[in-house]
mmCIF file of C-alpha atoms in Angstrom:
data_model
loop_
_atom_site.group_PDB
_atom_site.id
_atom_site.type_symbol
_atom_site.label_atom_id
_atom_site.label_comp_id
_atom_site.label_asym_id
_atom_site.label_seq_id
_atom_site.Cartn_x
_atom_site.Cartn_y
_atom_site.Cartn_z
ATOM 1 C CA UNK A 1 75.556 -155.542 -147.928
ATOM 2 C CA UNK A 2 73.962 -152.602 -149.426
ATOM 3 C CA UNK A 3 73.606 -149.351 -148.339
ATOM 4 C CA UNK A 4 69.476 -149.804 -147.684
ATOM 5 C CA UNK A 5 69.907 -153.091 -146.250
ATOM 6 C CA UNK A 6 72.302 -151.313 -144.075
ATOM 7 C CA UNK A 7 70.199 -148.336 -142.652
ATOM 8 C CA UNK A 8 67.696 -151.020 -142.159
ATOM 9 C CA UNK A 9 69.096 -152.726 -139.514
ATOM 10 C CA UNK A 10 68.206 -152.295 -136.134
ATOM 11 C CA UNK A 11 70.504 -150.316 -134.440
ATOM 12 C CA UNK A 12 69.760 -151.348 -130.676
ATOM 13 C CA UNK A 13 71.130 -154.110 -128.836
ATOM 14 C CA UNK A 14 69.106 -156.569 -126.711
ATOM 15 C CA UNK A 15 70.797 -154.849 -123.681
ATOM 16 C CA UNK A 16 69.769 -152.626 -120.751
ATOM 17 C CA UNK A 17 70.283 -149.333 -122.703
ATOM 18 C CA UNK A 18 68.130 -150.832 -125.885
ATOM 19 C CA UNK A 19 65.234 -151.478 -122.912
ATOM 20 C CA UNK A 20 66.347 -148.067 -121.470
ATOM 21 C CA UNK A 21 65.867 -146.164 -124.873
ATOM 22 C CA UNK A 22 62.516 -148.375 -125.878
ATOM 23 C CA UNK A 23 60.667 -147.702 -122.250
ATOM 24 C CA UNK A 24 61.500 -143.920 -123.291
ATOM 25 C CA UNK A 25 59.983 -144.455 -126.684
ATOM 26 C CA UNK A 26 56.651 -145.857 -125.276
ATOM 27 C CA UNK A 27 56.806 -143.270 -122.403
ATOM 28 C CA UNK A 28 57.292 -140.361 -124.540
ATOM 29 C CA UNK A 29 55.385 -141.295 -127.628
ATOM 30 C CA UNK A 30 51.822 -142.355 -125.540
ATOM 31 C CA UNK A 31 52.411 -138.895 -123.494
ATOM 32 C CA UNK A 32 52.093 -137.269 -126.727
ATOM 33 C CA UNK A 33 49.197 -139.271 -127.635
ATOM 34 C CA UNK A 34 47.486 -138.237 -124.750
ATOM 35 C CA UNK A 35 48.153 -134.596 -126.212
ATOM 36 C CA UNK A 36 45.946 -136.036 -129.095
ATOM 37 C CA UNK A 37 42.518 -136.699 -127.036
ATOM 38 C CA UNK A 38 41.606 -133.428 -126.474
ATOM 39 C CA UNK A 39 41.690 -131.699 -129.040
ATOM 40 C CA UNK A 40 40.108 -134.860 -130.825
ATOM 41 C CA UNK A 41 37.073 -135.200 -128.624
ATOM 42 C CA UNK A 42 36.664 -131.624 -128.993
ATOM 43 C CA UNK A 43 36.005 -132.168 -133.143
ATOM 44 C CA UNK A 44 34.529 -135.634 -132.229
ATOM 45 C CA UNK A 45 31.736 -133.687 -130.572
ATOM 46 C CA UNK A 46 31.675 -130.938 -132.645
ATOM 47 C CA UNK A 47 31.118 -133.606 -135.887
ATOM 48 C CA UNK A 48 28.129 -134.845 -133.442
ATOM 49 C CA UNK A 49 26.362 -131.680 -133.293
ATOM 50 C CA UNK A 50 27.528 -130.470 -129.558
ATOM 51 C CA UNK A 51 28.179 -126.916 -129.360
ATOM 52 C CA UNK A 52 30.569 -127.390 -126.562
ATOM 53 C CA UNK A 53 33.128 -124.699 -126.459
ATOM 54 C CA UNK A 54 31.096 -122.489 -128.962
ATOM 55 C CA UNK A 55 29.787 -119.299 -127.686
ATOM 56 C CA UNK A 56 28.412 -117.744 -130.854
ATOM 57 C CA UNK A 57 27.554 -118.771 -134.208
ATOM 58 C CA UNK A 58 30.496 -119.017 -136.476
ATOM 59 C CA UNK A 59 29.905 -116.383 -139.958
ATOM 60 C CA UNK A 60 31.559 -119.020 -141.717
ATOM 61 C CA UNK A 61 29.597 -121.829 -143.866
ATOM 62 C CA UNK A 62 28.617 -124.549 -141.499
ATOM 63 C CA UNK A 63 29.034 -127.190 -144.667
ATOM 64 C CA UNK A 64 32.501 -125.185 -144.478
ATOM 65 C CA UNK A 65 33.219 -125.483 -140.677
ATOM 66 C CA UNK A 66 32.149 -129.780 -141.180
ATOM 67 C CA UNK A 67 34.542 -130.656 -143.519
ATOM 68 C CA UNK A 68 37.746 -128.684 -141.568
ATOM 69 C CA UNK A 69 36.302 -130.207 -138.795
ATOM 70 C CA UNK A 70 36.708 -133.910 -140.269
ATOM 71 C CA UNK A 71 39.874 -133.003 -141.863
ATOM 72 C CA UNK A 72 41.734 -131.862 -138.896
ATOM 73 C CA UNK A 73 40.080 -134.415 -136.879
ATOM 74 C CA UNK A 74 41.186 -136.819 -139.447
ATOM 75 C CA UNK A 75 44.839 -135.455 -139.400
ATOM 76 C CA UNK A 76 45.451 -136.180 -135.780
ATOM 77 C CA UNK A 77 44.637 -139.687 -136.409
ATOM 78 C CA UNK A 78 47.276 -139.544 -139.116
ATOM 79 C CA UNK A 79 49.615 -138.381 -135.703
ATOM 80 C CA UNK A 80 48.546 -140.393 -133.601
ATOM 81 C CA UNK A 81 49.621 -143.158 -136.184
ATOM 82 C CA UNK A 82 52.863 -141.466 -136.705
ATOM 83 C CA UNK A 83 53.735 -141.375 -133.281
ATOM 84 C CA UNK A 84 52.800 -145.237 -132.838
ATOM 85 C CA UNK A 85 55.198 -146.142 -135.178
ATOM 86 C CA UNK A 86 57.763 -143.927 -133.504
ATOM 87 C CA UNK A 87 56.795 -145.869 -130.399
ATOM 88 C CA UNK A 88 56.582 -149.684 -130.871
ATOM 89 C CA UNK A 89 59.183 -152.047 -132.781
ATOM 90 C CA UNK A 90 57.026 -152.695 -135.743
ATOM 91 C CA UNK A 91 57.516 -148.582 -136.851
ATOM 92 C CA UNK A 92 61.426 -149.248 -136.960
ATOM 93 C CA UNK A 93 60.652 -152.065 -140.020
ATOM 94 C CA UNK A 94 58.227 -149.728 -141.832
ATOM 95 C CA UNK A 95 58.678 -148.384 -144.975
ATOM 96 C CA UNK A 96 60.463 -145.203 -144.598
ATOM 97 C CA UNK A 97 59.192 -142.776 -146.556
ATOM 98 C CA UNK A 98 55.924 -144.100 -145.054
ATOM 99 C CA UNK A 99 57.476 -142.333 -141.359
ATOM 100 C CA UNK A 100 59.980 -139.416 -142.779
ATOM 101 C CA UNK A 101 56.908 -137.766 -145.179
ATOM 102 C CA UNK A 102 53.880 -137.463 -142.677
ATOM 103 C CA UNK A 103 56.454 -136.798 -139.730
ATOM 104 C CA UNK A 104 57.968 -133.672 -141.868
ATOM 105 C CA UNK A 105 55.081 -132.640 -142.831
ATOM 106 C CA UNK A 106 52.929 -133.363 -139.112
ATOM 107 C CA UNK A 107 56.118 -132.023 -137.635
ATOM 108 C CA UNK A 108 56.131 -128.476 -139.485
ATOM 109 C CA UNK A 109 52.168 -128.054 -138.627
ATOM 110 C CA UNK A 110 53.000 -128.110 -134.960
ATOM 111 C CA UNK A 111 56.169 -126.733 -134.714
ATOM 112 C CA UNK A 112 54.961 -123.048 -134.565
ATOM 113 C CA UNK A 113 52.693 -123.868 -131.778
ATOM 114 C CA UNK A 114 55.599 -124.628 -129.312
ATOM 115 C CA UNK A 115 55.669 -120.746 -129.531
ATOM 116 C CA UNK A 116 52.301 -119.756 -129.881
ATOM 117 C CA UNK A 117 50.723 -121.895 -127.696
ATOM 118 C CA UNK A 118 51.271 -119.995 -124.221
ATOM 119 C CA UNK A 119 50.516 -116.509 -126.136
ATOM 120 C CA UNK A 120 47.226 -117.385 -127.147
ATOM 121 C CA UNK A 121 46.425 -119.636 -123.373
ATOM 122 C CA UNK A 122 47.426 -116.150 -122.046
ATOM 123 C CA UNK A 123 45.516 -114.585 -124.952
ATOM 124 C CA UNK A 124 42.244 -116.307 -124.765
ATOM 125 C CA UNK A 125 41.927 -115.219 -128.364
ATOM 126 C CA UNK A 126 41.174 -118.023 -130.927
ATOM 127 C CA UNK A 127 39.606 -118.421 -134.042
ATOM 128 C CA UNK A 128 36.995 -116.755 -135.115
ATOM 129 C CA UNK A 129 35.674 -114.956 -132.319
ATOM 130 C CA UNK A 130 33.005 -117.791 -131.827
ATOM 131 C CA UNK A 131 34.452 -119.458 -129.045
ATOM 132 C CA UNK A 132 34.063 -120.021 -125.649
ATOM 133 C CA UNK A 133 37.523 -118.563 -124.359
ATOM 134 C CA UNK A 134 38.821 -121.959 -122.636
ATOM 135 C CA UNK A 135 38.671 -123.091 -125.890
ATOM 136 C CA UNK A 136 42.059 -121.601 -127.293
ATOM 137 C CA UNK A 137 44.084 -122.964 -124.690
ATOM 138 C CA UNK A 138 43.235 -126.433 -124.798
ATOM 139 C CA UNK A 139 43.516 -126.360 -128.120
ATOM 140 C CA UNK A 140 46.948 -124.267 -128.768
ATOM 141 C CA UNK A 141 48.681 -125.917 -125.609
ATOM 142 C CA UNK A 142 47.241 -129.123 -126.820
ATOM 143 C CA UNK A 143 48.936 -128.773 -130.259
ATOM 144 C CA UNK A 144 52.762 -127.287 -128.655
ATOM 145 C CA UNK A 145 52.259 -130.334 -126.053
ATOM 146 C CA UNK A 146 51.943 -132.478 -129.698
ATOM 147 C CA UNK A 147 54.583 -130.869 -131.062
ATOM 148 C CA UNK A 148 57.126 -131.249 -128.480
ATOM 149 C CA UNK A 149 55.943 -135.170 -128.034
ATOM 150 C CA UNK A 150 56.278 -136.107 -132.197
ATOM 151 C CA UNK A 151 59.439 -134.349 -132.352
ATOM 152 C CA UNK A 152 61.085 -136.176 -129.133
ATOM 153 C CA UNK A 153 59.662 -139.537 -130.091
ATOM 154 C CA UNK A 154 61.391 -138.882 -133.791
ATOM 155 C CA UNK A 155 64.850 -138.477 -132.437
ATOM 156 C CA UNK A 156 64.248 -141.318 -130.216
ATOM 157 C CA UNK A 157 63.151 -142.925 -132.999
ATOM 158 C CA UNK A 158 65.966 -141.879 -135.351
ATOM 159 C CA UNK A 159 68.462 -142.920 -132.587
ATOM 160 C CA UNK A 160 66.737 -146.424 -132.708
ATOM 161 C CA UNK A 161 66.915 -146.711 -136.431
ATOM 162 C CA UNK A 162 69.044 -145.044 -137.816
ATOM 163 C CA UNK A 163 71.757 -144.085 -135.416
ATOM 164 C CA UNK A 164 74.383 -142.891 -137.877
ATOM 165 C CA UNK A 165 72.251 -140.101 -139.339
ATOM 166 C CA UNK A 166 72.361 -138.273 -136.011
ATOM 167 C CA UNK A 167 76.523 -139.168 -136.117
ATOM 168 C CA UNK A 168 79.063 -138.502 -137.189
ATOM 169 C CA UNK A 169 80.348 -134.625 -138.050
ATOM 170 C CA UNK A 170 79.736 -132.165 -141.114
ATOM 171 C CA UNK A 171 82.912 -132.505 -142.860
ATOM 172 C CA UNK A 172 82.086 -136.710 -142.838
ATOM 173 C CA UNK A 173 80.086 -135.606 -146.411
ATOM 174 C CA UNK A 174 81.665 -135.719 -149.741
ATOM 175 C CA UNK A 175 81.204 -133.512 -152.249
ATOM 176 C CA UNK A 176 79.705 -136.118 -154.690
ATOM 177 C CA UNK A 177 78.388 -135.175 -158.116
ATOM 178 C CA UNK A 178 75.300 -133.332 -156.647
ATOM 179 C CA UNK A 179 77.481 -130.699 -155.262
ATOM 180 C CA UNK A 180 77.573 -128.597 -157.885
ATOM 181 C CA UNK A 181 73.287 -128.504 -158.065
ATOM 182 C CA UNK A 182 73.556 -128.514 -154.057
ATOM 183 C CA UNK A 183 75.676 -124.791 -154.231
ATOM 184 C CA UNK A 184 72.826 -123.679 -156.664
ATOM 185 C CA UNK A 185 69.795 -124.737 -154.310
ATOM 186 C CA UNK A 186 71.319 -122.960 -151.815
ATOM 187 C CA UNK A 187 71.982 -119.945 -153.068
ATOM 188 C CA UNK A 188 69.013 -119.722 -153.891
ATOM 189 C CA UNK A 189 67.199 -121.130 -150.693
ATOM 190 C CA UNK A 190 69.241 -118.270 -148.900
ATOM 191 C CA UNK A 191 67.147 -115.983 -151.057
ATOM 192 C CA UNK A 192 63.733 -117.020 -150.319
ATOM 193 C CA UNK A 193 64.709 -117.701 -146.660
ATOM 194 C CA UNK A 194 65.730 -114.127 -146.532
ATOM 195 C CA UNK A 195 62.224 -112.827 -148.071
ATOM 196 C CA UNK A 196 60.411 -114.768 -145.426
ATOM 197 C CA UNK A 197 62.923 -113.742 -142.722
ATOM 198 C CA UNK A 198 62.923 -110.428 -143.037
ATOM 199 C CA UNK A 199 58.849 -110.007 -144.092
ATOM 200 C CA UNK A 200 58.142 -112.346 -140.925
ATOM 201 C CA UNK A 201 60.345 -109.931 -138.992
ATOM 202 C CA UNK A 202 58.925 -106.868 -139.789
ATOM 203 C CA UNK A 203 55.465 -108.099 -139.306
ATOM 204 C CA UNK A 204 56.534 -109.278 -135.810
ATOM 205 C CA UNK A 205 58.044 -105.968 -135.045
ATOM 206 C CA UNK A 206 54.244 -104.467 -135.246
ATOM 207 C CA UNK A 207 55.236 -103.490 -138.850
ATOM 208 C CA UNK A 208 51.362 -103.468 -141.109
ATOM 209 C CA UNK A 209 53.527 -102.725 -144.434
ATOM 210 C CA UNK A 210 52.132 -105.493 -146.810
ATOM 211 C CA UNK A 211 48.798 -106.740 -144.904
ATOM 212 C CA UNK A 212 46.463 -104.945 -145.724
ATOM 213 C CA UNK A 213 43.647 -102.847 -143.795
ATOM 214 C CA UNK A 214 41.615 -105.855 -142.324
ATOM 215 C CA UNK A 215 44.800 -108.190 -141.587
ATOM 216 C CA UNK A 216 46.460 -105.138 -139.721
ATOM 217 C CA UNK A 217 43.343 -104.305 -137.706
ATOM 218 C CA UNK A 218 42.948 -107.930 -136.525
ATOM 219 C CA UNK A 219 46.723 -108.881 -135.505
ATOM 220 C CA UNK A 220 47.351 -109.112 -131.855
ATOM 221 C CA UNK A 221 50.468 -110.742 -129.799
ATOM 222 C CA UNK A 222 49.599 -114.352 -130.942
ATOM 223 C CA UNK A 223 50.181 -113.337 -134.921
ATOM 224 C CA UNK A 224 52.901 -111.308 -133.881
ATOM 225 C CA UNK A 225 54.541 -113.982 -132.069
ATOM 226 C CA UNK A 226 53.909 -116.458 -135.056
ATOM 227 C CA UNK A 227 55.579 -114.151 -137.233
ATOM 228 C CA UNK A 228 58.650 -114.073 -134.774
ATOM 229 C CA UNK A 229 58.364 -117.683 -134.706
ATOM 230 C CA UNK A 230 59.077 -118.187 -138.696
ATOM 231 C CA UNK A 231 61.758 -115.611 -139.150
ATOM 232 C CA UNK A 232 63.525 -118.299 -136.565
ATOM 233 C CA UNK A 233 62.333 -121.329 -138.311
ATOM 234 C CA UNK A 234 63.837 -119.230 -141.586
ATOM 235 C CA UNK A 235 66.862 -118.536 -139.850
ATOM 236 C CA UNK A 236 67.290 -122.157 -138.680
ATOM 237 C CA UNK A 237 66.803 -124.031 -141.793
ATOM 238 C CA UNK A 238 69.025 -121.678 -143.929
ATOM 239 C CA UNK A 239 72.081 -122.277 -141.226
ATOM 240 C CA UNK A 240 71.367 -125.870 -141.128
ATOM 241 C CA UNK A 241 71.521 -126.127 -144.908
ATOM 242 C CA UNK A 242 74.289 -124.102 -144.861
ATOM 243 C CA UNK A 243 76.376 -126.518 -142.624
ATOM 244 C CA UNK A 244 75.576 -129.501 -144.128
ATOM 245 C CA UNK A 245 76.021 -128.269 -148.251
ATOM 246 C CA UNK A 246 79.218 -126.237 -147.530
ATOM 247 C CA UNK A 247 80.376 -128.537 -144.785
ATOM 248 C CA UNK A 248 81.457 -125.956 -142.394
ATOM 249 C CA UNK A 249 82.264 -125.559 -139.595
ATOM 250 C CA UNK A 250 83.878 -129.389 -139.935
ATOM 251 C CA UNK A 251 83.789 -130.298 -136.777
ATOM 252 C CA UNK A 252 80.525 -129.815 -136.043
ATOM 253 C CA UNK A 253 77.706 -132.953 -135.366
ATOM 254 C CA UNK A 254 75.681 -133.844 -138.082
ATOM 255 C CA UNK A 255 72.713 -134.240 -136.069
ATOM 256 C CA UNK A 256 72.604 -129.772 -135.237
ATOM 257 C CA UNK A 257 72.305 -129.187 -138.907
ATOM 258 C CA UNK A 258 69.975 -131.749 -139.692
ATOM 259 C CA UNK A 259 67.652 -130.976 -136.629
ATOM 260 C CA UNK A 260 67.426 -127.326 -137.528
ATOM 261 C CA UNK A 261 66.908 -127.743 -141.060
ATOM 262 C CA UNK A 262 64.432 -130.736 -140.462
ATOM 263 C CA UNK A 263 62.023 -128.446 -137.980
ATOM 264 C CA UNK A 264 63.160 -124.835 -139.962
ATOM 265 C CA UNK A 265 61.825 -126.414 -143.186
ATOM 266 C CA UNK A 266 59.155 -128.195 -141.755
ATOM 267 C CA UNK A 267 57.768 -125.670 -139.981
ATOM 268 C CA UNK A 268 57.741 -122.980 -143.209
ATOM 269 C CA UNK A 269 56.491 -125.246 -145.537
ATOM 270 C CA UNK A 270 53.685 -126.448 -143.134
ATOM 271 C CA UNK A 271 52.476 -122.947 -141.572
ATOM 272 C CA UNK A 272 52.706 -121.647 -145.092
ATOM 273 C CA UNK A 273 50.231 -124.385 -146.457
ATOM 274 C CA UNK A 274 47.928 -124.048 -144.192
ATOM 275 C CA UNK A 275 47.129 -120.215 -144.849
ATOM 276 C CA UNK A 276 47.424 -121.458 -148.622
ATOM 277 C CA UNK A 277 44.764 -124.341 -147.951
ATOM 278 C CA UNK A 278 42.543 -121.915 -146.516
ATOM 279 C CA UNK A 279 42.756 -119.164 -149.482
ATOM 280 C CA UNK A 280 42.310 -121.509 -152.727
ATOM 281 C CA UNK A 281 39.046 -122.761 -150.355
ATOM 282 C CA UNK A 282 37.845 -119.467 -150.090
ATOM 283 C CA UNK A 283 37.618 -118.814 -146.308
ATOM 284 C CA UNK A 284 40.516 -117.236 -146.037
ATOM 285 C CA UNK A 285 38.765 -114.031 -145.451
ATOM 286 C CA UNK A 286 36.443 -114.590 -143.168
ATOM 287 C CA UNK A 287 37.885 -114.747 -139.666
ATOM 288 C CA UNK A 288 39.278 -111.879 -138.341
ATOM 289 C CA UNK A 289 42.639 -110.531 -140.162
ATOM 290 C CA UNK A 290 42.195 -113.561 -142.209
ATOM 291 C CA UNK A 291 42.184 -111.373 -145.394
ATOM 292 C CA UNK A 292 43.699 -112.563 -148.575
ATOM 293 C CA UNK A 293 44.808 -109.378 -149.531
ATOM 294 C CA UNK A 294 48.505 -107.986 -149.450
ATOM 295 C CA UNK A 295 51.386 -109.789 -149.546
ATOM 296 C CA UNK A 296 50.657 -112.670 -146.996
ATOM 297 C CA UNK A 297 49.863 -115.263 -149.669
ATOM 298 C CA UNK A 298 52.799 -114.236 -151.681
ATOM 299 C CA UNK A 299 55.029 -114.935 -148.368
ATOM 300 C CA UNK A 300 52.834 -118.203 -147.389
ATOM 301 C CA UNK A 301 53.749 -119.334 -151.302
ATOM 302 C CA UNK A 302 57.913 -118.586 -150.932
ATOM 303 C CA UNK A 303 57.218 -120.619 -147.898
ATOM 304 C CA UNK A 304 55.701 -124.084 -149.041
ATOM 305 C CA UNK A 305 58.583 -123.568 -152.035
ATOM 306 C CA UNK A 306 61.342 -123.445 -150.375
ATOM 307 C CA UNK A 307 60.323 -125.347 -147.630
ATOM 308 C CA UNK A 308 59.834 -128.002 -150.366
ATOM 309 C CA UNK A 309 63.357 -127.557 -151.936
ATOM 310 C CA UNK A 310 64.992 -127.673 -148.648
ATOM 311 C CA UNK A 311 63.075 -131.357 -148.134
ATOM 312 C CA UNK A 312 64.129 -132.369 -151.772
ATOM 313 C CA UNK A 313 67.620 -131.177 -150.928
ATOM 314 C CA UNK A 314 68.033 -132.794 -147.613
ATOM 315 C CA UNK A 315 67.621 -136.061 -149.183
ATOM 316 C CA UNK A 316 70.275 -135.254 -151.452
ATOM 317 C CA UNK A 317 72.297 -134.655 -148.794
ATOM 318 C CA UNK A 318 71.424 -137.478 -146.505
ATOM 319 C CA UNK A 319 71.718 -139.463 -149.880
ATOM 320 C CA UNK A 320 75.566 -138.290 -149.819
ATOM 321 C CA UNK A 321 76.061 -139.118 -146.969
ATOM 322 C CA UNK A 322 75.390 -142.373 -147.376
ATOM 323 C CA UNK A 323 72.374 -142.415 -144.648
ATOM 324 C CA UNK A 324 69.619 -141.592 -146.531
ATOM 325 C CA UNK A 325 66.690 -144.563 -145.550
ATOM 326 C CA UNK A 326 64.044 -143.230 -148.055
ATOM 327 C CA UNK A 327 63.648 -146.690 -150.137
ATOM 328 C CA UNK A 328 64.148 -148.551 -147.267
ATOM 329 C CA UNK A 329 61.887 -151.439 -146.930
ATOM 330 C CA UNK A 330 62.419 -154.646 -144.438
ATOM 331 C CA UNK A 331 64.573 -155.630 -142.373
ATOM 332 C CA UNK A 332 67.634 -157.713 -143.233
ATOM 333 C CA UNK A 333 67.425 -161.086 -141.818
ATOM 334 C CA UNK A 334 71.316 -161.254 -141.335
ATOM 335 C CA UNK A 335 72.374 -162.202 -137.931
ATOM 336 C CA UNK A 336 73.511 -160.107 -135.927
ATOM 337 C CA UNK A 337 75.737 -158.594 -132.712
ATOM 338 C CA UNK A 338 76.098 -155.745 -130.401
ATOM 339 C CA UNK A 339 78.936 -153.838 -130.451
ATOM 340 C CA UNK A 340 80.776 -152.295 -127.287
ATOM 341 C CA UNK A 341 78.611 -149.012 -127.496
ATOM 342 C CA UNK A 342 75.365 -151.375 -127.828
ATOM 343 C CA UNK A 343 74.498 -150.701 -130.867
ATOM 344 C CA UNK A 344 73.864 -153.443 -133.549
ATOM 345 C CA UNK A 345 75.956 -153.973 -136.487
ATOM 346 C CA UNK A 346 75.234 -156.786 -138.985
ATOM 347 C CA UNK A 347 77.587 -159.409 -138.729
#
């Protein structure tokens, strides 16, 4: 058997802990689905031409404000796919990279909101000043509630499909051929996860070195906390690449390192697109402290880059590990037979 057709087998038994683990699955996944509908409706009506929830007229272009309207709108559909096929029994014989891409990618997005969230509900500040002030926290609780819900029904998920990625301990990895390139990336992933560390940092600390005049004077505990937020994500994906690349400490699970460099990464690369996004469009500047000036966009870039090499890496690693199921396809149609743990190996 090959080692695709291997990571594609189901990993559950028919037994009462498979049933235990799916009723989780559909429990936690539709909960986070339900996350979804507000925020949707809210762009649903705004598409329509309600001004529900909007207090003032926006200074940005309305053609502007209709297409990130449609986009975003369109992007929780994308999640609310994702988190279907985290959910039912058809997701675990999809195509992986079909799940692992959008779920990195949908999982960094939200991530940072599991933090910001409650600051801006406390807040009431949100966008662009053109809001009514419920607004902000439906929408920022709405998108931690998301992100808590996508990344539970992904290790649930994982756990169902793939249960030897989330086994197993660090020292299980050999060295391999890569290991030599691996040492490189990470030396100089430390780097870059150091300039966004310690720029994040400072800008948390109520440091305005680097932002510039208009994003200084419009920075307020939600941007601060956001900043605090990264340096952790920074912090978190550089010690979970760490582990898994120099394979210390040995004893430790797999799944820590791969957890914290799955969200750290995620979460740079995605809150560093976004701001990115926004810039090349040109509206950037035109919510408050939404300048592009200073050294934000250089920071936001280091961001998508190395949260990009620390994705290409991981599948290196997983790859070396022998559990990597980008490529993956279909399940095997070899019989088989739970084990005494209830799991399923192929017999």
């Amino acid at each position: 058997m090959t080692v695709n057709q291997s990571l594609n087998a189901p990993a559950t038994g028919p037994g009462p802990t498979a049933r235990r683990h799916g009723r989780a699955r559909l429990v936690v996944g539709y909960l986070a689905i339900a996350a979804i509908l507000p925020y949707f409706l809210l762009k649903l009506a705004w598409l329509a031409g309600s001004t529900v929830g909007i207090a003032t007229t926006s200074p940005i272009d309305a053609d502007v404000l209709r297409g990130g309207n449609a986009v975003t709108m369109a992007l929780e559909v994308v999640a609310a796919f994702i988190i279907l096929a985290f959910t039912h029994s058809w997701g675990l014989r999809a195509p992986a990279w079909l799940v692992l891409a959008p779920a990195w990618v949908g999982t960094g997005l939200l991530a940072p909101f599991i933090l910001t969230g409650p600051v801006v509900a406390g807040s009431g500040s949100a966008g662009d000043g053109s809001l009514e002030p419920w607004v902000g926290p439906l929408v920022y609780l709405g998108f931690g509630a998301q992100a808590v819900g996508i990344v539970v029904s992904f290790v649930l998920y994982v756990r169902a499909r793939w249960p030897q990625a989330l086994g197993g301990r660090v020292q299980d990895r050999s060295g391999g051929p890569y290991q030599p390139a691996l040492d490189f990336l990470l030396a100089v992933m430390i780097v870059l996860f150091a300039v966004v560390g310690a720029a994040r940092a400072m800008w948390a600390g109520g440091s305005g070195a680097g932002l510039g005049e208009d994003r200084a004077a419009g920075r307020g505990p939600a941007e601060q906390m956001a900043d605090a937020g990264t340096a952790v994500f920074a912090v978190a994906a550089a010690i979970g690449l760490w582990m898994l690349i120099r394979r210390t400490p040995g004893r430790s699970r797999t799944w820590v390192p791969l957890v914290m460099a799955w969200i750290g990464g995620g979460a740079l690369f995605g809150s560093g697109l976004y701001p990115m996004v926004l810039l090349l469009l040109g509206t950037a500047g035109l919510g408050p402290g939404g300048s592009g000036e200073g050294l934000v966009p250089f920071v936001d870039l280091t961001q998508v880059v190395v949260g990009t090499v620390s994705a290409v890496t991981g599948v290196f690693l997983l790859v070396g590990l022998g559990r990597c199921p980008v490529g993956s396809r279909r399940l095997p149609e070899a019989p088989q037979a739970p084990d005494a743990l209830g799991d399923r190996r192929t017999a």
